[in-house]
Short mmCIF file of C-alpha atoms and ligand atoms in Angstrom, two decimals:
data_model
loop_
_atom_site.label_atom_id
_atom_site.label_comp_id
_atom_site.label_asym_id
_atom_site.label_seq_id
_atom_site.Cartn_x
_atom_site.Cartn_y
_atom_site.Cartn_z
CA UNK A 1396 97.86 200.66 -1.09
CA UNK A 1397 95.81 202.85 0.66
CA UNK A 1398 92.08 203.60 2.38
CA UNK A 1399 90.52 206.96 1.78
CA UNK A 1400 88.11 208.45 4.49
CA UNK A 1401 85.68 211.18 3.33
CA UNK A 1402 83.96 212.83 6.23
CA UNK A 1403 80.92 215.21 5.56
CA UNK A 1404 82.99 216.74 2.48
CA UNK A 1405 80.57 219.73 0.87
CA UNK A 1406 80.97 221.69 -2.08
CA UNK A 1407 79.64 225.08 -3.51
CA UNK A 1408 80.67 227.22 -6.07
CA UNK A 1409 79.27 230.66 -4.54
CA UNK A 1410 75.50 230.39 -3.25
CA UNK A 1411 75.52 227.29 -5.22
CA UNK A 1412 75.68 223.95 -3.34
CA UNK A 1413 77.13 221.15 -5.32
CA UNK A 1414 77.76 218.33 -2.76
CA UNK A 1415 75.69 218.43 0.75
CA UNK A 1416 77.85 216.36 3.42
CA UNK A 1417 79.52 213.17 1.63
CA UNK A 1418 80.63 210.23 3.84
CA UNK A 1419 82.54 207.73 2.45
CA UNK A 1420 84.78 205.01 3.64
CA UNK A 1421 87.12 203.24 0.85
CA UNK A 1422 88.78 200.26 2.45
CA UNK A 1423 92.51 199.38 0.99
CA UNK A 1424 91.89 197.63 -2.40
CA UNK A 1425 88.48 198.31 -2.77
CA UNK A 1426 86.73 199.14 -6.16
CA UNK A 1427 84.14 201.87 -5.39
CA UNK A 1428 81.92 202.95 -8.43
CA UNK A 1429 80.18 206.34 -8.01
CA UNK A 1430 77.32 206.12 -10.12
CA UNK A 1431 74.56 208.60 -11.24
CA UNK A 1432 73.12 211.05 -13.46
CA UNK A 1433 74.69 213.58 -15.09
CA UNK A 1434 75.46 216.67 -12.91
CA UNK A 1435 74.63 214.79 -9.64
CA UNK A 1436 78.49 215.48 -8.51
CA UNK A 1437 80.27 212.51 -8.92
CA UNK A 1438 83.34 214.12 -11.05
CA UNK A 1439 83.67 216.70 -8.54
CA UNK A 1440 83.88 214.53 -5.66
CA UNK A 1441 86.48 212.57 -7.68
CA UNK A 1442 88.22 215.40 -8.45
CA UNK A 1443 88.23 216.52 -4.75
CA UNK A 1444 90.15 213.16 -4.13
CA UNK A 1445 92.39 214.12 -6.37
CA UNK A 1446 93.19 217.60 -5.07
CA UNK A 1447 91.87 219.10 -8.60
CA UNK A 1448 89.10 220.87 -6.80
CA UNK A 1449 89.01 222.88 -3.29
CA UNK A 1450 87.14 221.30 -0.47
CA UNK A 1451 84.30 223.89 0.94
CA UNK A 1452 84.09 221.83 4.32
CA UNK A 1453 84.99 218.38 5.46
CA UNK A 1454 87.80 216.53 5.48
CA UNK A 1455 89.56 213.65 2.93
CA UNK A 1456 92.38 211.74 4.66
CA UNK A 1457 94.23 209.08 2.43
CA UNK A 1458 96.15 206.12 4.28
CA UNK A 1459 95.10 208.06 7.47
CA UNK A 1460 96.58 211.32 6.66
CA UNK A 1461 94.62 214.36 6.08
CA UNK A 1462 95.50 215.58 2.41
CA UNK A 1463 92.80 218.48 2.03
CA UNK A 1464 95.72 221.05 1.62
CA UNK A 1465 98.24 218.76 -0.02
CA UNK A 1466 99.03 219.17 -4.05
CA UNK A 1467 97.79 216.63 -6.43
CA UNK A 1468 101.32 215.43 -6.91
CA UNK A 1469 101.89 215.01 -3.54
CA UNK A 1470 98.84 212.43 -2.75
CA UNK A 1471 100.36 209.17 -4.78
CA UNK A 1472 97.28 209.07 -7.04
CA UNK A 1473 97.02 208.21 -10.68
CA UNK A 1474 93.94 209.57 -12.69
CA UNK A 1475 92.66 208.14 -15.96
CA UNK A 1476 89.92 210.76 -17.87
CA UNK A 1477 87.48 210.15 -20.66
CA UNK A 1478 89.80 211.99 -23.03
CA UNK A 1479 93.43 210.17 -22.82
CA UNK A 1480 95.35 213.56 -24.52
CA UNK A 1481 98.28 211.55 -25.40
CA UNK A 1482 101.44 212.99 -26.59
CA UNK A 1483 100.84 212.73 -30.46
CA UNK A 1484 104.91 212.87 -31.51
CA UNK A 1485 105.74 210.35 -28.98
CA UNK A 1486 105.99 206.84 -28.98
CA UNK A 1487 104.01 204.44 -26.78
CA UNK A 1488 106.93 203.81 -25.22
CA UNK A 1489 107.88 207.19 -24.46
CA UNK A 1490 104.07 208.18 -23.79
CA UNK A 1491 103.89 205.73 -21.01
CA UNK A 1492 107.21 206.42 -19.56
CA UNK A 1493 106.70 210.00 -19.60
CA UNK A 1494 105.88 210.67 -16.18
CA UNK A 1495 109.03 208.79 -14.73
CA UNK A 1496 111.31 210.61 -17.35
CA UNK A 1497 109.96 213.78 -15.71
CA UNK A 1498 111.08 212.33 -12.08
CA UNK A 1499 114.35 211.79 -13.38
CA UNK A 1500 113.97 208.15 -12.92
CA UNK A 1501 117.13 206.63 -14.99
CA UNK A 1502 116.68 204.78 -18.02
CA UNK A 1503 117.10 201.13 -17.50
CA UNK A 1504 114.42 201.45 -14.38
CA UNK A 1505 112.09 203.24 -16.94
CA UNK A 1506 112.42 200.72 -19.71
CA UNK A 1507 111.61 198.09 -17.08
CA UNK A 1508 108.62 199.39 -15.86
CA UNK A 1509 107.37 200.43 -19.37
CA UNK A 1510 107.85 197.07 -20.22
CA UNK A 1511 106.28 195.37 -17.06
CA UNK A 1512 102.99 197.93 -17.54
CA UNK A 1513 102.81 197.12 -21.27
CA UNK A 1514 102.81 193.13 -20.90
CA UNK A 1515 100.20 193.95 -18.12
CA UNK A 1516 97.84 195.66 -20.57
CA UNK A 1517 99.24 192.99 -23.45
CA UNK A 1518 100.57 196.02 -25.59
CA UNK A 1519 104.14 195.34 -25.98
CA UNK A 1520 103.75 194.70 -29.68
CA UNK A 1521 102.63 198.71 -29.87
CA UNK A 1522 105.42 200.05 -27.91
CA UNK A 1523 107.10 201.69 -30.90
CA UNK A 1524 104.02 203.16 -32.57
CA UNK A 1525 102.49 206.78 -32.26
CA UNK A 1526 99.15 207.13 -30.65
CA UNK A 1527 97.61 207.97 -34.35
CA UNK A 1528 98.79 204.60 -35.41
CA UNK A 1529 96.63 203.31 -32.75
CA UNK A 1530 92.45 202.41 -32.45
CA UNK A 1531 90.50 203.82 -29.79
CA UNK A 1532 90.83 201.03 -27.37
CA UNK A 1533 94.34 200.79 -28.01
CA UNK A 1534 95.10 204.81 -26.90
CA UNK A 1535 92.95 204.00 -23.75
CA UNK A 1536 95.09 201.14 -22.84
CA UNK A 1537 98.11 203.41 -23.22
CA UNK A 1538 96.43 206.07 -21.27
CA UNK A 1539 96.22 203.68 -18.36
CA UNK A 1540 99.24 202.46 -18.78
CA UNK A 1541 100.69 205.64 -18.19
CA UNK A 1542 99.11 205.85 -14.71
CA UNK A 1543 99.58 202.55 -14.06
CA UNK A 1544 103.40 202.58 -14.64
CA UNK A 1545 103.66 204.95 -11.69
CA UNK A 1546 102.49 202.20 -9.34
CA UNK A 1547 100.32 204.89 -7.51
CA UNK A 1548 98.48 204.03 -4.03
CA UNK A 1549 94.88 205.11 -5.69
CA UNK A 1550 93.44 205.03 -9.26
CA UNK A 1551 90.57 207.54 -10.00
CA UNK A 1552 89.30 206.95 -13.20
CA UNK A 1553 86.61 209.64 -14.69
CA UNK A 1554 84.27 207.84 -17.37
CA UNK A 1555 87.29 206.54 -19.23
CA UNK A 1556 85.20 204.30 -21.35
CA UNK A 1557 83.04 206.78 -22.29
CA UNK A 1558 84.49 207.17 -25.95
CA UNK A 1559 84.77 203.78 -26.94
CA UNK A 1560 82.05 201.72 -28.87
CA UNK A 1561 79.77 199.19 -27.04
CA UNK A 1562 81.98 196.24 -28.04
CA UNK A 1563 85.07 198.14 -26.92
CA UNK A 1564 83.74 199.38 -23.79
CA UNK A 1565 82.95 195.45 -22.90
CA UNK A 1566 86.55 194.52 -23.68
CA UNK A 1567 88.27 197.35 -21.54
CA UNK A 1568 85.55 196.46 -18.56
CA UNK A 1569 86.66 192.90 -18.50
CA UNK A 1570 90.29 194.65 -18.67
CA UNK A 1571 90.02 197.03 -15.84
CA UNK A 1572 88.40 193.93 -13.80
CA UNK A 1573 91.31 191.89 -14.63
CA UNK A 1574 94.15 194.72 -13.67
CA UNK A 1575 92.24 195.09 -10.60
CA UNK A 1576 92.37 191.54 -9.64
CA UNK A 1577 96.16 191.54 -10.06
CA UNK A 1578 97.16 195.02 -9.04
CA UNK A 1579 94.43 195.19 -6.18
CA UNK A 1580 95.16 199.20 -6.01
CA UNK A 1581 92.59 200.98 -4.44
CA UNK A 1582 90.11 202.27 -6.96
CA UNK A 1583 87.40 205.31 -7.35
CA UNK A 1584 85.59 204.99 -10.52
CA UNK A 1585 83.17 207.18 -12.03
CA UNK A 1586 80.77 206.52 -14.52
CA UNK A 1587 76.71 207.10 -15.08
CA UNK A 1588 76.71 203.68 -16.88
CA UNK A 1589 74.87 201.22 -14.31
CA UNK A 1590 76.29 197.80 -16.05
CA UNK A 1591 79.64 199.44 -15.50
CA UNK A 1592 78.87 199.92 -11.81
CA UNK A 1593 77.18 196.39 -11.16
CA UNK A 1594 80.44 194.44 -12.95
CA UNK A 1595 83.22 196.34 -11.76
CA UNK A 1596 82.46 197.58 -8.23
CA UNK A 1597 83.15 195.85 -4.69
CA UNK A 1598 80.99 198.33 -3.57
CA UNK A 1599 78.64 201.00 -5.54
CA UNK A 1600 78.01 204.46 -4.53
CA UNK A 1601 74.48 205.71 -5.77
CA UNK A 1602 74.58 209.30 -6.02
CA UNK A 1603 71.72 211.60 -6.72
CA UNK A 1604 71.84 215.47 -6.29
CA UNK A 1605 75.05 216.03 -4.21
CA UNK A 1606 74.44 212.85 -1.97
CA UNK A 1607 75.05 209.27 -1.82
CA UNK A 1608 71.65 207.79 -1.76
CA UNK A 1609 72.88 204.05 -1.22
CA UNK A 1610 76.23 202.78 -0.65
CA UNK A 1611 76.45 198.75 -0.83
CA UNK A 1612 77.82 196.22 -2.61
CA UNK A 1613 76.33 195.26 -6.15
CA UNK A 1614 74.22 192.39 -5.17
CA UNK A 1615 72.61 194.43 -2.23
CA UNK A 1616 72.15 197.33 -4.65
CA UNK A 1617 70.38 195.12 -7.03
CA UNK A 1618 68.42 192.79 -4.39
CA UNK A 1619 67.54 195.07 -1.94
CA UNK A 1620 67.58 199.20 -3.52
CA UNK A 1621 67.07 201.24 -0.54
CA UNK A 1622 64.72 203.80 -2.31
CA UNK A 1623 62.97 203.99 -5.66
CA UNK A 1624 65.75 205.70 -7.11
CA UNK A 1625 68.13 203.37 -6.74
CA UNK A 1626 65.58 200.73 -7.54
CA UNK A 1627 65.07 202.38 -11.16
CA UNK A 1628 68.80 203.00 -11.37
CA UNK A 1629 69.83 199.75 -11.94
CA UNK A 1630 68.47 196.69 -13.62
CA UNK A 1631 67.65 196.31 -17.68
CA UNK A 1632 64.96 196.67 -18.61
CA UNK A 1633 64.31 198.53 -15.44
CA UNK A 1634 62.57 197.25 -12.60
CA UNK A 1635 58.39 197.27 -13.02
CA UNK A 1636 56.92 199.92 -10.40
CA UNK A 1637 52.91 199.10 -9.77
CA UNK A 1638 50.82 201.23 -7.84
CA UNK A 1639 49.48 199.65 -5.02
CA UNK A 1640 47.80 200.12 -1.84
CA UNK A 1641 48.12 198.20 1.35
CA UNK A 1642 44.85 196.40 2.22
CA UNK A 1643 43.67 193.13 4.26
CA UNK A 1644 45.92 190.11 3.62
CA UNK A 1645 48.53 192.33 1.98
CA UNK A 1646 49.24 194.64 -0.57
CA UNK A 1647 46.49 195.24 -3.66
CA UNK A 1648 47.84 195.83 -7.15
CA UNK A 1649 45.60 199.00 -8.05
CA UNK A 1650 43.38 198.54 -10.99
CA UNK A 1651 43.58 194.56 -10.44
CA UNK A 1652 41.76 192.68 -7.42
CA UNK A 1653 45.09 190.79 -6.89
CA UNK A 1654 46.08 190.63 -3.19
CA UNK A 1655 49.82 190.06 -3.22
CA UNK A 1656 51.32 188.65 0.07
CA UNK A 1657 54.21 190.22 0.55
CA UNK A 1658 56.18 188.98 3.29
CA UNK A 1659 56.79 191.26 6.36
CA UNK A 1660 53.85 193.51 4.78
CA UNK A 1661 51.00 191.61 6.19
CA UNK A 1662 50.22 194.44 8.69
CA UNK A 1663 50.81 197.42 6.67
CA UNK A 1664 48.20 200.02 7.34
CA UNK A 1665 45.30 199.87 5.15
CA UNK A 1666 44.72 202.29 2.64
CA UNK A 1667 48.75 203.38 2.16
CA UNK A 1668 49.71 204.07 -1.08
CA UNK A 1669 52.73 201.78 -1.96
CA UNK A 1670 54.60 201.16 -4.96
CA UNK A 1671 55.00 197.30 -5.98
CA UNK A 1672 58.82 196.82 -7.73
CA UNK A 1673 59.09 193.46 -9.55
CA UNK A 1674 62.04 193.19 -11.89
CA UNK A 1675 61.42 192.14 -15.45
CA UNK A 1676 63.71 189.00 -14.93
CA UNK A 1677 61.83 187.96 -11.81
CA UNK A 1678 58.47 187.49 -13.77
CA UNK A 1679 58.02 183.98 -15.47
CA UNK A 1680 55.38 181.50 -17.10
CA UNK A 1681 56.11 178.62 -14.71
CA UNK A 1682 53.18 179.08 -12.69
CA UNK A 1683 54.79 179.14 -9.51
CA UNK A 1684 54.26 181.99 -7.07
CA UNK A 1685 51.72 184.80 -7.63
CA UNK A 1686 49.90 184.58 -10.79
CA UNK A 1687 49.55 187.55 -12.81
CA UNK A 1688 47.19 187.60 -15.49
CA UNK A 1689 48.23 189.80 -18.00
CA UNK A 1690 47.69 190.91 -21.79
CA UNK A 1691 50.79 190.91 -24.32
CA UNK A 1692 50.76 194.54 -26.06
CA UNK A 1693 54.37 194.27 -27.85
CA UNK A 1694 57.00 190.94 -27.96
CA UNK A 1695 60.67 191.89 -28.49
CA UNK A 1696 63.15 189.03 -29.31
CA UNK A 1697 66.46 190.08 -28.15
CA UNK A 1698 68.47 186.80 -29.10
CA UNK A 1699 68.62 185.10 -25.64
CA UNK A 1700 65.34 186.59 -24.68
CA UNK A 1701 62.15 187.56 -25.23
CA UNK A 1702 61.13 190.92 -23.54
CA UNK A 1703 57.30 191.20 -23.44
CA UNK A 1704 55.56 194.31 -22.45
CA UNK A 1705 51.99 193.59 -20.91
CA UNK A 1706 49.75 195.17 -19.37
CA UNK A 1707 47.86 194.09 -15.99
CA UNK A 1708 44.76 195.74 -15.12
CA UNK A 1709 45.38 199.09 -16.03
CA UNK A 1710 48.94 199.13 -15.69
CA UNK A 1711 51.87 198.17 -17.79
CA UNK A 1712 54.84 195.49 -16.80
CA UNK A 1713 57.70 194.63 -18.65
CA UNK A 1714 58.98 190.61 -18.21
CA UNK A 1715 61.88 188.91 -19.69
CA UNK A 1716 60.84 185.53 -20.81
CA UNK A 1717 63.14 182.88 -22.51
CA UNK A 1718 63.62 183.11 -25.96
CA UNK A 1719 61.39 179.95 -26.50
CA UNK A 1720 58.34 181.19 -24.88
CA UNK A 1721 55.75 181.36 -27.71
CA UNK A 1722 54.19 184.38 -27.20
CA UNK A 1723 52.64 187.11 -29.52
CA UNK A 1724 51.09 190.79 -29.47
CA UNK A 1725 47.34 190.58 -28.21
CA UNK A 1726 47.87 187.17 -25.98
CA UNK A 1727 46.62 186.52 -22.76
CA UNK A 1728 49.60 185.28 -20.93
CA UNK A 1729 49.51 183.63 -17.40
CA UNK A 1730 52.68 185.31 -15.80
CA UNK A 1731 53.52 184.52 -12.38
CA UNK A 1732 56.05 186.00 -9.87
CA UNK A 1733 57.71 184.94 -6.75
CA UNK A 1734 56.58 187.56 -4.04
CA UNK A 1735 59.77 187.05 -2.11
CA UNK A 1736 61.69 189.17 -4.71
CA UNK A 1737 59.11 191.88 -4.49
CA UNK A 1738 60.40 195.19 -3.75
CA UNK A 1739 57.84 197.35 -1.54
CA UNK A 1740 58.40 201.13 -1.34
CA UNK A 1741 56.25 203.89 0.34
CA UNK A 1742 54.68 205.84 -2.45
CA UNK A 1743 55.29 209.30 -0.55
CA UNK A 1744 58.89 208.60 0.85
CA UNK A 1745 60.16 206.39 -1.67
CA UNK A 1746 61.73 204.45 1.04
CA UNK A 1747 61.85 200.52 1.25
CA UNK A 1748 59.39 198.74 3.17
CA UNK A 1749 60.29 195.13 3.08
P1 ADP B 2713 78.57 214.94 -12.76
O1 ADP B 2713 80.42 214.31 -12.86
O2 ADP B 2713 77.78 213.92 -11.77
O3 ADP B 2713 78.24 214.84 -14.05
P2 ADP B 2713 79.72 217.03 -11.61
O4 ADP B 2713 80.55 216.94 -10.78
O5 ADP B 2713 80.71 217.50 -12.87
O6 ADP B 2713 78.67 216.23 -12.03
O7 ADP B 2713 78.97 218.48 -11.34
C1 ADP B 2713 77.75 218.59 -10.58
C2 ADP B 2713 77.29 219.96 -10.32
O8 ADP B 2713 78.21 221.10 -10.32
C3 ADP B 2713 76.69 220.15 -11.88
O9 ADP B 2713 75.53 221.19 -11.72
C4 ADP B 2713 77.54 221.47 -12.59
O10 ADP B 2713 76.90 222.08 -13.49
C5 ADP B 2713 78.39 221.97 -11.48
N1 ADP B 2713 79.28 222.55 -11.33
C6 ADP B 2713 80.77 221.64 -11.77
N2 ADP B 2713 81.94 222.67 -11.75
C7 ADP B 2713 81.53 223.77 -11.61
C8 ADP B 2713 82.24 225.33 -11.57
N3 ADP B 2713 83.30 225.04 -11.98
N4 ADP B 2713 81.22 226.42 -11.39
C9 ADP B 2713 79.92 226.05 -10.93
N5 ADP B 2713 79.05 224.91 -11.23
C10 ADP B 2713 79.82 223.78 -11.40
#
C-alpha cells in the first residue's frame, strides 16, 4: 500500500494549459474519486500518476518517493480502463495471469495467484472460457482481475464502468467497494458519474477546468458544498437554486415576500445578491420549518418517490415527496423546509456563505 502526494502539478500541451497547479494528498488505503465534466483534466491527472503522461511542472510522490521520472512499470501501480482489451485467444485464466507469465513468475505461484484473484472476483467458474464467451460485466471483472493479481501498491481506474448498462454498473460498483474493503489498496478513480463518486469515495475531488474545486468526504460535498458548481454537481434531482436578496431579518427569495431566517446570515449586508440552495429531498409537506407556498406544475411518480416540479412566486422548485403524497398538476401545495439545511451562495463569487 502507498500514499500519493501531488504538489503544484501542472500540464500544458504547447500553449494550452490543461492543469493549473493541482495539490492533492492521498493517504494510504484511501479511495479518492476524481469527478467532473468531460474535459476538466481528470484523465490527464490520473495518467500523470500512472506515468503515462509527462508532468509540465510540479511533483508527484508515491510512498514518499518522487516518481516524476520513473517509468510506469516501476511505479507498482495497476490501471483499469473503460475499454478492457482482453486477449481474445487466451482463456480467462491466462488473461489474468498474463502479466505474471511475462515476468517469468513460476507456474505454481501464478496458478495460485490467479485462483485467489478469481475467487475474490467470483469468476472461478469462468477460468477456462475465452473473453468472447463472457458478458460485459464478466469481462470487466477479468480486466480488474488482471490488475488485482499483481497485488499493486496503487489502483488507478479510468471510467471503468462506462461501457456497462445501468444495472451492471450498479452491481460492479458494489463489487468494487467490496474489493476495496477487502484489499484496502489505495485507489484513484476517475468518473463523471456523481453517484459513483458519492458511493465509492472516501474523499471526492470535484474538478473544474483543470483545478480541484473541492476535496472532501462525500458527506461534506453533499451537505456543505463550498461553491455553486459543487452544489449542482452532486445530487439528483439537482439542488434547487433560487435567486434571493439579503434584507431585514434574513434572506428574501426574489419574487416572494418570504423572509428566510438562514442561520448565520441575519446580518448579511442588505441588497446583497444571493443564491439560495435547497435540495429537493429537504422539502416536505410536514408543515415543519419554513412554509413555502407553491403551485404544482408536474408530478412524476418514480416508484418510491413523487417528484414535484412547482412554482414559488416567479421561480421554479423541485421537491421529492413520498410516493403517498396526494399532489397533482395545478394543486396549491403547502411545502415546507428546514432552513438549517439551506445553502447560501454569493451570486457573484459563487462561494458558500453559511
Ligand atoms: P477528462 O478526463 O476530464 O474528460 P482529459 O484529462 O482527458 O479530461 O482532458 C483534459 C483536456 O486536455 C481536454 O480539453 C483535452 O482536449 C485536452 N487534451 C488531452 N490530451 C491532449 C493532447 N494529447 N493534446 C492536446 N490536448 C489534450
